[in-house]
Amino acid sequence: MTDPQFVLTERVRRALGAAFGAEFADADPLIRPSQFADFQANVALGLAKRLQRQPREVAQAIAAELADFPGTVEISGPGFLNITLDDGWIAEQAGQLLDDPRAGVGQITPPQTVLIDYSAPNAAKEMHVGHLRTTIVGDSLARIHEHLGNHVVRQNHLGDWGTPFGMLIEHLLDIGEAAAVAQLEAGEGTEFYQAARVKFDAEIAFKRRARARVTTLQAGDPDTMRLWHVFMDATVRYFNKIYSMLGVTLTDDDIAGESMYNPMLATTCDDLQASGVATLSQGALCLFPPGFTGSDDQPLPLIIRKSDGGYGYATTDMAAIRHRVDDVKADRILYIVGADQALHFQMVFAAARQAGWLPETVSAEHVQIGMMLGADGRRFKTRSGESVKLMELLTEAVDRAKAAIAERGYDETTRDEIAHDVGMGAVKYADLSISHDSEYIFDFDRMLKFQGNTGPYMQYATARIRSIFRKGGVDPASATARITPDHPAERALALQLLGFGALVEQTAALAEPHRMCAYLYETASLFSTFYEECPVLRDDVAAETRASRLALCSLTLRVLETGLGLLGVPVPSRM
């Protein structure tokens, strides 16, 4: 592990054990980046009271055990330890990183099975902007976990079952299969649904047919199932166009919709009732996980079978947890779902643990997704108040990217080559750079800027590094000279790069892609300073210095491209 903060943490812990005894060796050294040194350890202040000694005295005892540390340790204030690393140590670690094709990113041992439930559009309607964040965040986490060596199981929990499909199938028959397929493949799922709904509400005969069709669907009638497949296949083909445009890694093999769990629902209810975990309440079968009460202070029910015998989302989610634990053998389950479902998932997880279906050894986490807002600070909608179609939004992103690129003077060929990558990169990075549980305002003008913490800026940063190698006639992979960070800008950049591996692990552990974005932006900013202050190809630069700086450029490029790749942000080779 080349990460300086990790190395310092382990080294200071050894010093704590040596100075105060083995029982202190696991204490958190509280190491943070510092403006007064490379890092600051604040552990002495907390230990002083426990040891009944002055903080500065405690700090002096720790510093004495760090006498052989590759750097300087100074005590400041009431007992802060300011730690500055030796340039030679930084150079040595940077060299090891340069030799590592993974840029310091280790692999988790033993690997975990991580199941990620994300995207999950409703097949009865169009994919809209509400599905953008769940899709992007989930896909980035899937990429990161795979890179760390975990076995990732992607699951796209489509809304592909239930009573609406009775009227949808009947409407399909009314307009003809060919016309229905054409409409669904064109992304007019919402219009299809609305037309079916109008007939359902207005025509008694159609309503009877739709209700009868629900019965045959639930019974698995072959002809009804064939029609259901016609509807679903056309819908999924359209979803795949959006996934392809976004560059996400979901495939048809990852579909695990509500229909998959339908055969398990009756058994789910029967087993929960037989075990005594579920009880009848006003005719409905309910779970009452401990700790959840309503406004009347009465236990809050999680209904798994309605009084009319129907099932709901809770039933499917309970069946899904059981399947994911028992059959998939998941060690960690991530649900990338809107923040408004927080209470539902808290109750589902608690009920699953109460039933013994979710053991303590398995982690189930709701990665809450905040709402996307319009410029007015309200839910992002069209002027008429309807949800914005996702395909229309993505198409507009590409068109706007092309215009933004044109403003920067790029020729038409280059504009056409990179517009898609810039547009998708802008949309995805803008989303991922915000904490996933936060609301954010969708603003094309801001996200398409080539300055600041944006996708185009990050893409341009990597392209600028590649241009250095093109101008120098050097392959980045061949720039393997020893890195000697003699200039402060070189040193700051090298020190930043050493933390990449730990940052990737932290992002996966916390399920927070915005941490990756913040790190990459800081890296790009430090490279910009380096680029301005440390000439690389200029004629008056000594050959040894040039080789060192090219190696530092190569390492920076590898970190930026790896990080953006893990986020799913495309990187054009030229900009």
Coordinates of C-alpha atoms in Angstrom, one line a residue:
M1 CA 0.0 0.0 0.0
T2 CA 1.6 3.3 -1.2
D3 CA -1.1 5.5 0.3
P4 CA 0.7 7.9 2.7
Q5 CA -2.2 8.3 5.1
F6 CA -2.5 4.5 5.4
V7 CA 1.3 4.1 5.9
L8 CA 1.3 6.9 8.5
T9 CA -1.7 5.4 10.4
E10 CA 0.1 2.1 10.7
R11 CA 3.4 3.7 11.7
V12 CA 1.8 5.9 14.4
R13 CA -0.1 3.0 15.8
R14 CA 3.1 1.1 16.3
A15 CA 4.5 4.2 18.0
L16 CA 1.5 4.3 20.3
G17 CA 2.0 0.7 21.3
A18 CA 5.7 1.2 21.9
A19 CA 5.1 4.4 24.0
F20 CA 2.1 3.4 26.0
G21 CA 1.5 -0.3 25.7
A22 CA -0.1 -2.8 23.4
E23 CA -3.6 -1.8 24.4
F24 CA -3.1 1.6 22.6
A25 CA -1.8 0.1 19.4
D26 CA -5.3 0.0 17.8
A27 CA -6.2 3.6 18.6
D28 CA -7.1 5.9 15.7
P29 CA -4.1 8.3 15.1
L30 CA -6.6 10.8 13.6
I31 CA -4.3 11.6 10.7
R32 CA -5.5 14.3 8.4
P33 CA -4.0 16.4 5.6
S34 CA -2.6 19.6 6.9
Q35 CA -1.8 23.1 5.6
F36 CA 1.2 23.2 8.0
A37 CA 2.8 19.9 6.9
D38 CA 1.8 17.0 4.7
F39 CA -0.3 15.4 7.5
Q40 CA -1.3 16.1 11.1
A41 CA -1.9 13.5 13.8
N42 CA -4.3 14.7 16.5
V43 CA -4.3 11.5 18.6
A44 CA -2.3 13.0 21.6
L45 CA -5.2 15.3 22.6
G46 CA -7.6 12.5 23.0
L47 CA -5.2 10.2 24.7
A48 CA -4.0 12.8 27.2
K49 CA -7.1 12.5 29.4
R50 CA -7.1 8.7 29.3
L51 CA -3.4 8.7 30.3
Q52 CA -3.8 11.5 32.8
R53 CA -0.9 13.4 31.2
Q54 CA -0.5 16.7 29.3
P55 CA -1.3 16.5 25.6
R56 CA 2.1 17.9 24.6
E57 CA 3.9 15.4 26.8
V58 CA 1.9 12.6 25.1
A59 CA 2.8 14.0 21.7
Q60 CA 6.5 14.1 22.6
A61 CA 6.4 10.4 23.7
I62 CA 4.9 9.5 20.3
A63 CA 7.4 11.6 18.4
A64 CA 10.2 9.9 20.2
E65 CA 9.0 6.6 18.8
L66 CA 8.9 8.1 15.3
A67 CA 12.6 9.0 15.3
D68 CA 13.4 6.6 12.4
F69 CA 10.4 7.7 10.3
P70 CA 11.2 8.8 6.7
G71 CA 10.3 12.4 7.4
T72 CA 10.1 15.1 10.0
V73 CA 7.8 15.2 13.0
E74 CA 7.1 18.4 14.8
I75 CA 4.9 19.2 17.7
S76 CA 2.7 22.3 17.5
G77 CA 0.1 23.9 19.6
P78 CA -1.3 21.9 22.5
G79 CA -0.1 18.6 21.1
F80 CA -0.5 18.3 17.3
L81 CA 2.0 16.2 15.4
N82 CA 2.9 17.8 12.1
I83 CA 4.4 15.2 9.8
T84 CA 6.3 16.0 6.6
L85 CA 7.4 13.1 4.4
D86 CA 10.9 12.9 2.9
D87 CA 11.0 13.7 -0.8
G88 CA 13.0 10.5 -1.3
W89 CA 10.3 8.4 0.2
I90 CA 7.7 10.0 -2.0
A91 CA 9.9 9.4 -5.0
E92 CA 10.3 5.7 -4.1
Q93 CA 6.6 5.2 -3.6
A94 CA 5.8 7.0 -6.8
G95 CA 8.2 4.7 -8.6
Q96 CA 6.4 1.6 -7.3
L97 CA 3.1 3.1 -8.4
L98 CA 4.5 3.7 -11.8
D99 CA 5.5 0.1 -12.1
D100 CA 2.0 -1.0 -11.1
P101 CA -0.4 -1.3 -14.0
R102 CA -3.3 -0.9 -11.5
A103 CA -1.9 2.4 -10.2
G104 CA -1.9 1.2 -6.6
V105 CA -5.4 -0.2 -6.6
G106 CA -5.3 -3.5 -4.7
Q107 CA -7.8 -6.4 -4.8
I108 CA -10.0 -7.4 -2.0
T109 CA -9.1 -10.7 -0.4
P110 CA -11.2 -12.8 -0.1
P111 CA -13.5 -11.3 -2.7
Q112 CA -17.1 -10.6 -1.8
T113 CA -20.2 -11.3 -3.8
V114 CA -21.8 -7.8 -4.1
L115 CA -25.3 -7.7 -5.6
I116 CA -26.3 -4.2 -6.9
D117 CA -30.0 -3.5 -7.6
Y118 CA -30.1 -0.5 -9.9
S119 CA -31.9 1.3 -12.7
A120 CA -35.2 -0.6 -12.3
P121 CA -37.5 1.3 -14.7
N122 CA -41.2 0.5 -14.9
A123 CA -41.9 -1.4 -18.1
A124 CA -45.4 0.0 -18.2
K125 CA -44.1 3.5 -18.8
E126 CA -41.2 5.4 -20.5
M127 CA -37.8 5.7 -18.8
H128 CA -37.6 9.3 -17.5
V129 CA -35.1 11.5 -15.8
G130 CA -35.9 9.8 -12.5
H131 CA -34.1 6.7 -13.7
L132 CA -30.9 8.6 -14.6
R133 CA -29.3 8.8 -11.2
T134 CA -30.2 5.2 -10.1
T135 CA -28.7 3.9 -13.3
I136 CA -25.5 6.0 -13.3
V137 CA -24.7 5.6 -9.6
G138 CA -25.4 1.9 -9.6
D139 CA -23.3 1.3 -12.7
S140 CA -20.3 3.2 -11.3
L141 CA -20.4 1.2 -8.1
A142 CA -20.6 -2.0 -10.1
R143 CA -17.5 -1.0 -12.1
I144 CA -15.6 -0.1 -8.9
H145 CA -16.4 -3.3 -7.1
E146 CA -15.4 -5.4 -10.1
H147 CA -12.1 -3.5 -10.3
L148 CA -11.4 -4.4 -6.7
G149 CA -11.9 -8.1 -7.5
N150 CA -15.4 -8.6 -6.0
H151 CA -17.9 -10.8 -7.8
V152 CA -20.6 -8.3 -8.9
V153 CA -24.1 -9.4 -9.6
R154 CA -26.1 -6.7 -11.4
Q155 CA -29.9 -6.9 -11.0
N156 CA -32.2 -4.7 -13.0
H157 CA -35.5 -5.0 -10.9
L158 CA -37.9 -4.0 -13.7
G159 CA -41.5 -3.2 -12.9
D160 CA -42.7 -5.9 -15.3
W161 CA -45.7 -7.5 -13.5
G162 CA -49.0 -6.6 -11.9
T163 CA -52.5 -5.5 -12.7
P164 CA -51.6 -2.7 -15.2
F165 CA -50.4 -5.4 -17.6
G166 CA -54.0 -6.7 -18.1
M167 CA -55.0 -3.4 -19.8
L168 CA -51.6 -3.1 -21.6
I169 CA -52.0 -6.5 -23.2
E170 CA -55.6 -5.8 -24.2
H171 CA -54.5 -2.5 -25.7
L172 CA -51.8 -4.3 -27.6
L173 CA -54.4 -6.6 -29.1
D174 CA -56.6 -3.7 -30.0
I175 CA -54.0 -1.8 -32.0
G176 CA -52.2 -4.9 -33.3
E177 CA -48.9 -6.5 -32.3
A178 CA -46.8 -4.8 -35.0
A179 CA -48.1 -1.3 -34.2
A180 CA -47.6 -1.9 -30.5
V181 CA -44.1 -3.1 -30.9
A182 CA -43.2 -0.1 -33.2
Q183 CA -44.6 2.3 -30.6
L184 CA -42.8 0.7 -27.7
E185 CA -39.5 0.4 -29.5
A186 CA -39.8 4.1 -30.4
G187 CA -39.9 5.0 -26.7
E188 CA -43.6 5.8 -26.5
G189 CA -44.3 3.6 -23.5
T190 CA -45.9 6.4 -21.6
E191 CA -48.3 7.2 -24.5
F192 CA -49.1 3.6 -24.8
Y193 CA -49.9 3.3 -21.2
Q194 CA -52.0 6.5 -21.2
A195 CA -54.1 5.3 -24.2
A196 CA -54.7 2.0 -22.4
R197 CA -55.7 3.8 -19.2
V198 CA -58.2 6.1 -21.0
K199 CA -60.0 3.0 -22.4
F200 CA -59.8 1.3 -19.1
D201 CA -61.5 4.2 -17.4
A202 CA -64.1 4.9 -20.2
E203 CA -65.0 1.5 -21.6
I204 CA -66.7 -1.1 -19.4
A205 CA -66.1 -3.9 -21.9
F206 CA -62.4 -3.1 -22.1
K207 CA -62.1 -2.9 -18.3
R208 CA -63.7 -6.4 -18.1
R209 CA -61.3 -7.8 -20.7
A210 CA -58.3 -6.2 -18.9
R211 CA -59.3 -7.7 -15.5
A212 CA -59.8 -11.1 -17.1
R213 CA -56.4 -10.8 -18.7
V214 CA -54.8 -10.1 -15.3
T215 CA -56.3 -13.4 -14.1
T216 CA -54.9 -15.4 -17.1
L217 CA -51.5 -13.6 -16.7
Q218 CA -51.2 -14.6 -13.1
A219 CA -52.3 -18.2 -14.0
G220 CA -49.5 -18.4 -16.6
D221 CA -51.8 -18.9 -19.5
P222 CA -49.5 -19.6 -22.6
D223 CA -51.2 -17.2 -25.0
T224 CA -51.2 -14.4 -22.4
M225 CA -47.6 -15.1 -21.5
R226 CA -46.7 -14.9 -25.2
L227 CA -48.3 -11.5 -25.5
W228 CA -46.6 -10.4 -22.3
H229 CA -43.3 -11.4 -23.8
V230 CA -44.1 -9.4 -27.0
F231 CA -44.7 -6.3 -24.9
M232 CA -41.6 -6.8 -22.6
D233 CA -39.2 -7.7 -25.5
A234 CA -40.1 -4.5 -27.3
T235 CA -39.8 -2.4 -24.1
V236 CA -36.4 -3.9 -23.2
R237 CA -35.1 -3.3 -26.7
Y238 CA -35.9 0.4 -26.1
F239 CA -34.3 0.4 -22.6
N240 CA -31.2 -1.1 -24.2
K241 CA -30.9 1.9 -26.6
I242 CA -30.8 4.2 -23.6
Y243 CA -28.3 2.0 -21.7
S244 CA -26.1 1.9 -24.9
M245 CA -26.2 5.7 -25.2
L246 CA -25.3 6.1 -21.6
G247 CA -22.5 3.5 -21.8
V248 CA -23.7 1.5 -18.8
T249 CA -22.9 -2.2 -18.3
L250 CA -26.4 -3.6 -17.8
T251 CA -27.5 -6.4 -20.2
D252 CA -30.5 -8.5 -20.7
D253 CA -28.9 -11.2 -18.5
D254 CA -29.1 -8.7 -15.6
I255 CA -32.9 -8.4 -15.7
A256 CA -34.5 -9.7 -12.5
G257 CA -37.9 -8.0 -12.6
E258 CA -40.9 -8.4 -10.4
S259 CA -42.1 -11.3 -12.6
M260 CA -39.1 -13.3 -11.5
Y261 CA -40.3 -13.3 -7.9
N262 CA -44.0 -13.9 -8.7
P263 CA -43.8 -17.7 -8.2
M264 CA -42.2 -17.1 -4.8
L265 CA -44.8 -14.7 -3.3
A266 CA -47.3 -17.2 -1.9
T267 CA -44.5 -19.3 -0.3
T268 CA -43.0 -16.1 1.1
C269 CA -46.2 -15.2 2.9
D270 CA -46.9 -18.8 4.0
D271 CA -43.4 -19.2 5.5
L272 CA -43.5 -15.9 7.3
Q273 CA -46.9 -16.7 8.8
A274 CA -45.9 -20.2 9.7
S275 CA -42.9 -19.0 11.6
G276 CA -45.0 -16.5 13.6
V277 CA -43.2 -13.5 12.2
A278 CA -46.2 -12.4 10.1
T279 CA -49.6 -12.0 11.6
L280 CA -53.1 -11.1 10.3
S281 CA -54.3 -7.6 11.0
Q282 CA -57.7 -6.4 9.7
G283 CA -57.6 -9.2 7.1
A284 CA -54.1 -8.4 5.8
L285 CA -51.0 -10.4 6.5
C286 CA -48.5 -8.0 8.1
L287 CA -45.0 -7.8 9.5
F288 CA -44.3 -5.6 12.4
P289 CA -40.6 -5.1 12.6
P290 CA -39.6 -3.6 16.0
G291 CA -38.9 0.1 16.3
F292 CA -41.3 1.4 13.7
T293 CA -44.4 3.3 14.8
G294 CA -46.9 5.5 13.1
S295 CA -48.2 9.0 14.1
D296 CA -50.5 7.3 16.5
D297 CA -47.6 5.6 18.3
Q298 CA -48.9 2.2 17.2
P299 CA -46.7 -0.4 15.5
L300 CA -46.3 0.3 11.8
P301 CA -47.3 -2.6 9.6
L302 CA -45.4 -3.8 6.5
I303 CA -48.2 -5.4 4.5
I304 CA -47.1 -8.5 2.5
R305 CA -50.5 -9.8 1.6
K306 CA -53.5 -7.4 1.2
S307 CA -56.9 -8.2 2.6
D308 CA -58.1 -9.0 -1.0
G309 CA -55.2 -11.5 -1.4
G310 CA -53.0 -9.4 -3.6
Y311 CA -49.3 -8.8 -3.1
G312 CA -47.3 -5.5 -3.1
Y313 CA -43.8 -4.2 -3.2
A314 CA -43.0 -5.4 0.3
T315 CA -43.8 -9.0 -0.7
T316 CA -41.5 -8.9 -3.7
D317 CA -38.7 -7.2 -1.7
M318 CA -38.9 -9.9 1.1
A319 CA -38.8 -12.7 -1.6
A320 CA -35.9 -10.9 -3.3
I321 CA -33.8 -10.7 -0.1
R322 CA -34.4 -14.4 0.6
H323 CA -33.3 -15.3 -2.9
R324 CA -30.3 -13.0 -2.9
V325 CA -29.0 -14.4 0.4
D326 CA -29.9 -18.1 0.0
D327 CA -29.4 -18.6 -3.8
V328 CA -27.1 -15.8 -5.0
K329 CA -25.0 -16.0 -1.7
A330 CA -24.6 -12.3 -1.6
D331 CA -22.3 -10.8 1.0
R332 CA -23.4 -7.3 0.4
I333 CA -26.6 -6.0 -1.2
L334 CA -26.9 -2.5 -2.5
Y335 CA -30.3 -1.0 -3.4
I336 CA -29.8 2.1 -5.6
V337 CA -33.3 3.5 -5.1
G338 CA -34.8 7.0 -4.5
A339 CA -34.5 8.5 -1.0
D340 CA -38.3 8.7 -0.7
Q341 CA -38.2 4.9 -0.2
A342 CA -36.0 5.1 2.9
L343 CA -38.6 4.1 5.4
H344 CA -39.8 1.2 3.2
F345 CA -36.3 -0.3 3.0
Q346 CA -35.6 0.2 6.6
M347 CA -38.6 -1.8 7.5
V348 CA -37.9 -4.5 4.9
F349 CA -34.3 -4.9 6.2
A350 CA -35.5 -5.0 9.8
A351 CA -38.3 -7.5 8.9
A352 CA -35.9 -9.7 7.0
R353 CA -33.5 -9.8 9.9
Q354 CA -36.4 -10.5 12.3
A355 CA -37.4 -13.5 10.1
G356 CA -33.8 -14.8 10.0
W357 CA -33.6 -14.3 6.2
L358 CA -31.0 -11.6 6.4
P359 CA -28.2 -12.7 8.7
E360 CA -25.8 -10.2 10.4
T361 CA -23.0 -11.5 8.1
V362 CA -24.8 -10.0 5.1
S363 CA -25.0 -6.3 4.6
A364 CA -28.1 -4.8 3.0
E365 CA -27.8 -1.1 2.3
H366 CA -30.2 1.5 0.7
V367 CA -28.0 3.8 -1.3
Q368 CA -30.4 6.7 -1.3
I369 CA -30.8 8.7 -4.5
G370 CA -31.8 12.4 -4.1
M371 CA -34.2 14.1 -6.5
M372 CA -33.1 15.9 -9.7
L373 CA -34.5 19.4 -9.7
G374 CA -35.1 21.9 -12.4
A375 CA -33.8 25.5 -12.4
D376 CA -36.9 26.5 -10.3
G377 CA -35.8 24.2 -7.5
R378 CA -38.7 21.8 -8.1
R379 CA -38.9 18.3 -9.5
F380 CA -37.4 18.3 -13.0
K381 CA -40.3 18.2 -15.4
T382 CA -41.4 19.5 -18.8
R383 CA -43.2 22.9 -19.1
S384 CA -46.5 21.0 -19.2
G385 CA -45.7 19.3 -15.9
E386 CA -44.8 15.8 -17.3
S387 CA -41.7 13.8 -16.6
V388 CA -38.9 14.4 -19.0
K389 CA -38.1 11.5 -21.2
L390 CA -34.6 10.2 -20.6
M391 CA -33.8 9.7 -24.3
E392 CA -34.8 13.2 -25.1
L393 CA -32.6 14.5 -22.3
L394 CA -29.6 12.5 -23.5
T395 CA -30.1 13.5 -27.1
E396 CA -30.2 17.2 -26.0
A397 CA -27.0 16.7 -24.0
V398 CA -25.2 15.5 -27.2
D399 CA -26.6 18.4 -29.2
R400 CA -25.6 21.0 -26.6
A401 CA -22.1 19.4 -26.3
K402 CA -21.6 19.8 -30.0
A403 CA -22.5 23.5 -29.7
A404 CA -20.2 23.9 -26.7
I405 CA -17.3 22.3 -28.6
A406 CA -18.0 24.5 -31.6
E407 CA -17.7 27.6 -29.4
R408 CA -14.1 26.4 -28.5
G409 CA -13.1 26.5 -32.1
Y410 CA -13.0 22.7 -32.8
D411 CA -13.4 21.7 -36.5
E412 CA -16.6 19.9 -37.6
T413 CA -14.9 16.4 -37.8
T414 CA -13.7 16.7 -34.2
R415 CA -17.1 17.9 -33.0
D416 CA -18.8 14.9 -34.5
E417 CA -16.2 12.5 -33.0
I418 CA -16.3 13.7 -29.5
A419 CA -19.8 15.2 -29.0
H420 CA -21.3 12.0 -27.7
D421 CA -18.5 11.4 -25.2
V422 CA -18.6 15.0 -24.0
G423 CA -22.4 15.0 -23.7
M424 CA -22.6 11.8 -21.8
G425 CA -19.5 12.6 -19.7
A426 CA -21.0 15.9 -18.7
V427 CA -24.4 14.4 -17.6
K428 CA -22.8 11.4 -15.8
Y429 CA -20.0 13.4 -14.1
A430 CA -22.4 16.1 -12.9
D431 CA -24.6 13.5 -11.3
L432 CA -21.7 11.5 -9.7
S433 CA -19.9 14.5 -8.4
I434 CA -22.8 15.2 -6.1
S435 CA -23.4 13.1 -3.0
H436 CA -25.9 10.5 -4.1
D437 CA -28.4 11.3 -1.4
S438 CA -28.5 15.1 -2.2
E439 CA -30.9 16.9 -4.4
Y440 CA -29.2 18.8 -7.3
I441 CA -30.3 21.2 -10.0
F442 CA -29.9 19.8 -13.5
D443 CA -28.2 22.6 -15.5
F444 CA -26.8 21.9 -19.0
D445 CA -24.9 25.2 -19.0
R446 CA -23.0 24.4 -15.8
M447 CA -22.3 20.8 -16.5
L448 CA -21.0 21.5 -20.1
K449 CA -18.4 24.1 -18.9
F450 CA -14.8 23.3 -19.6
Q451 CA -13.8 24.9 -16.3
G452 CA -14.4 23.7 -12.7
N453 CA -15.4 20.3 -11.4
T454 CA -17.2 19.1 -14.6
G455 CA -17.0 16.2 -17.0
P456 CA -15.7 18.2 -19.9
Y457 CA -12.9 19.7 -17.7
M458 CA -11.9 16.2 -16.6
Q459 CA -11.9 14.9 -20.1
Y460 CA -9.9 17.9 -21.3
A461 CA -7.3 17.3 -18.5
T462 CA -6.6 13.8 -19.7
A463 CA -6.6 14.8 -23.4
R464 CA -4.1 17.6 -22.5
I465 CA -1.7 15.0 -21.0
R466 CA -2.0 12.8 -24.0
S467 CA -1.1 15.8 -26.2
I468 CA 2.1 16.3 -24.3
F469 CA 3.2 12.7 -25.3
R470 CA 2.1 13.3 -28.9
K471 CA 4.2 16.5 -29.1
G472 CA 7.1 14.7 -27.6
G473 CA 6.7 11.7 -29.8
V474 CA 6.7 9.5 -26.7
D475 CA 4.4 6.6 -25.8
P476 CA 3.0 7.2 -22.3
A477 CA 3.6 3.5 -21.4
S478 CA 7.3 4.0 -22.1
A479 CA 7.7 6.9 -19.7
T480 CA 9.1 4.8 -16.8
A481 CA 12.0 6.9 -15.6
R482 CA 12.5 7.5 -11.9
I483 CA 10.3 10.3 -10.6
T484 CA 12.2 12.9 -8.7
P485 CA 9.8 15.5 -7.3
D486 CA 12.2 18.4 -6.9
H487 CA 9.7 21.2 -7.5
P488 CA 6.9 21.8 -5.0
A489 CA 4.3 21.3 -7.8
E490 CA 5.8 18.0 -8.7
R491 CA 5.9 16.9 -5.1
A492 CA 2.3 17.9 -4.4
L493 CA 1.1 16.0 -7.5
A494 CA 3.1 12.9 -6.7
L495 CA 1.9 12.8 -3.1
Q496 CA -1.7 13.1 -4.4
L497 CA -1.3 10.2 -6.8
L498 CA -0.1 7.9 -3.9
G499 CA -3.6 8.0 -2.4
F500 CA -5.5 6.6 -5.4
G501 CA -5.7 3.0 -4.3
A502 CA -7.0 3.8 -0.9
L503 CA -9.5 6.3 -2.4
V504 CA -11.0 3.5 -4.7
E505 CA -11.4 1.2 -1.7
Q506 CA -13.0 4.0 0.4
T507 CA -15.4 4.8 -2.5
A508 CA -16.5 1.2 -2.6
A509 CA -16.8 0.8 1.1
L510 CA -18.9 3.9 1.6
A511 CA -20.8 3.5 -1.8
E512 CA -20.1 7.2 -2.5
P513 CA -18.9 7.9 -6.0
H514 CA -18.7 11.6 -5.4
R515 CA -15.5 10.9 -3.4
M516 CA -13.9 9.6 -6.5
C517 CA -14.9 12.7 -8.4
A518 CA -13.5 15.0 -5.7
Y519 CA -10.2 13.2 -5.8
L520 CA -9.9 13.2 -9.6
Y521 CA -10.7 16.9 -9.7
E522 CA -8.1 17.7 -7.1
T523 CA -5.6 15.5 -9.1
A524 CA -6.4 17.4 -12.3
S525 CA -6.1 20.7 -10.6
L526 CA -2.7 19.8 -9.1
F527 CA -1.6 18.6 -12.6
S528 CA -2.7 21.9 -14.0
T529 CA -0.4 23.7 -11.5
F530 CA 2.4 21.3 -12.3
Y531 CA 1.9 21.9 -16.1
E532 CA 2.1 25.7 -15.6
E533 CA 5.1 25.7 -13.3
C534 CA 7.2 22.7 -14.5
P535 CA 8.0 22.7 -18.2
V536 CA 8.2 19.2 -19.7
L537 CA 9.2 19.4 -23.3
R538 CA 10.9 22.8 -23.4
D539 CA 14.4 22.8 -24.9
D540 CA 16.1 24.1 -21.8
V541 CA 14.8 21.3 -19.6
A542 CA 17.5 18.8 -18.7
A543 CA 17.1 15.3 -20.1
E544 CA 16.8 13.7 -16.6
T545 CA 14.3 16.2 -15.5
R546 CA 12.3 15.8 -18.7
A547 CA 12.2 12.0 -18.2
S548 CA 11.1 12.4 -14.6
R549 CA 8.3 14.8 -15.5
L550 CA 7.1 12.6 -18.4
A551 CA 6.9 9.7 -16.0
L552 CA 4.9 11.8 -13.6
C553 CA 2.6 12.8 -16.5
S554 CA 2.2 9.1 -17.4
L555 CA 1.3 8.2 -13.9
T556 CA -1.2 11.1 -13.7
L557 CA -2.8 10.0 -17.0
R558 CA -3.2 6.4 -15.7
V559 CA -4.8 7.5 -12.5
L560 CA -7.2 9.9 -14.2
E561 CA -8.2 7.5 -17.0
T562 CA -8.6 4.6 -14.5
G563 CA -10.7 6.7 -12.2
L564 CA -13.0 8.1 -14.9
G565 CA -13.3 4.6 -16.4
L566 CA -14.5 3.4 -13.0
L567 CA -17.1 6.1 -12.9
G568 CA -18.2 5.2 -16.4
V569 CA -17.2 8.6 -17.9
P570 CA -15.9 8.3 -21.4
V571 CA -12.5 9.8 -22.2
P572 CA -11.8 11.1 -25.7
S573 CA -8.2 10.7 -26.7
R574 CA -8.2 14.2 -28.3
M575 CA -10.0 17.4 -27.4

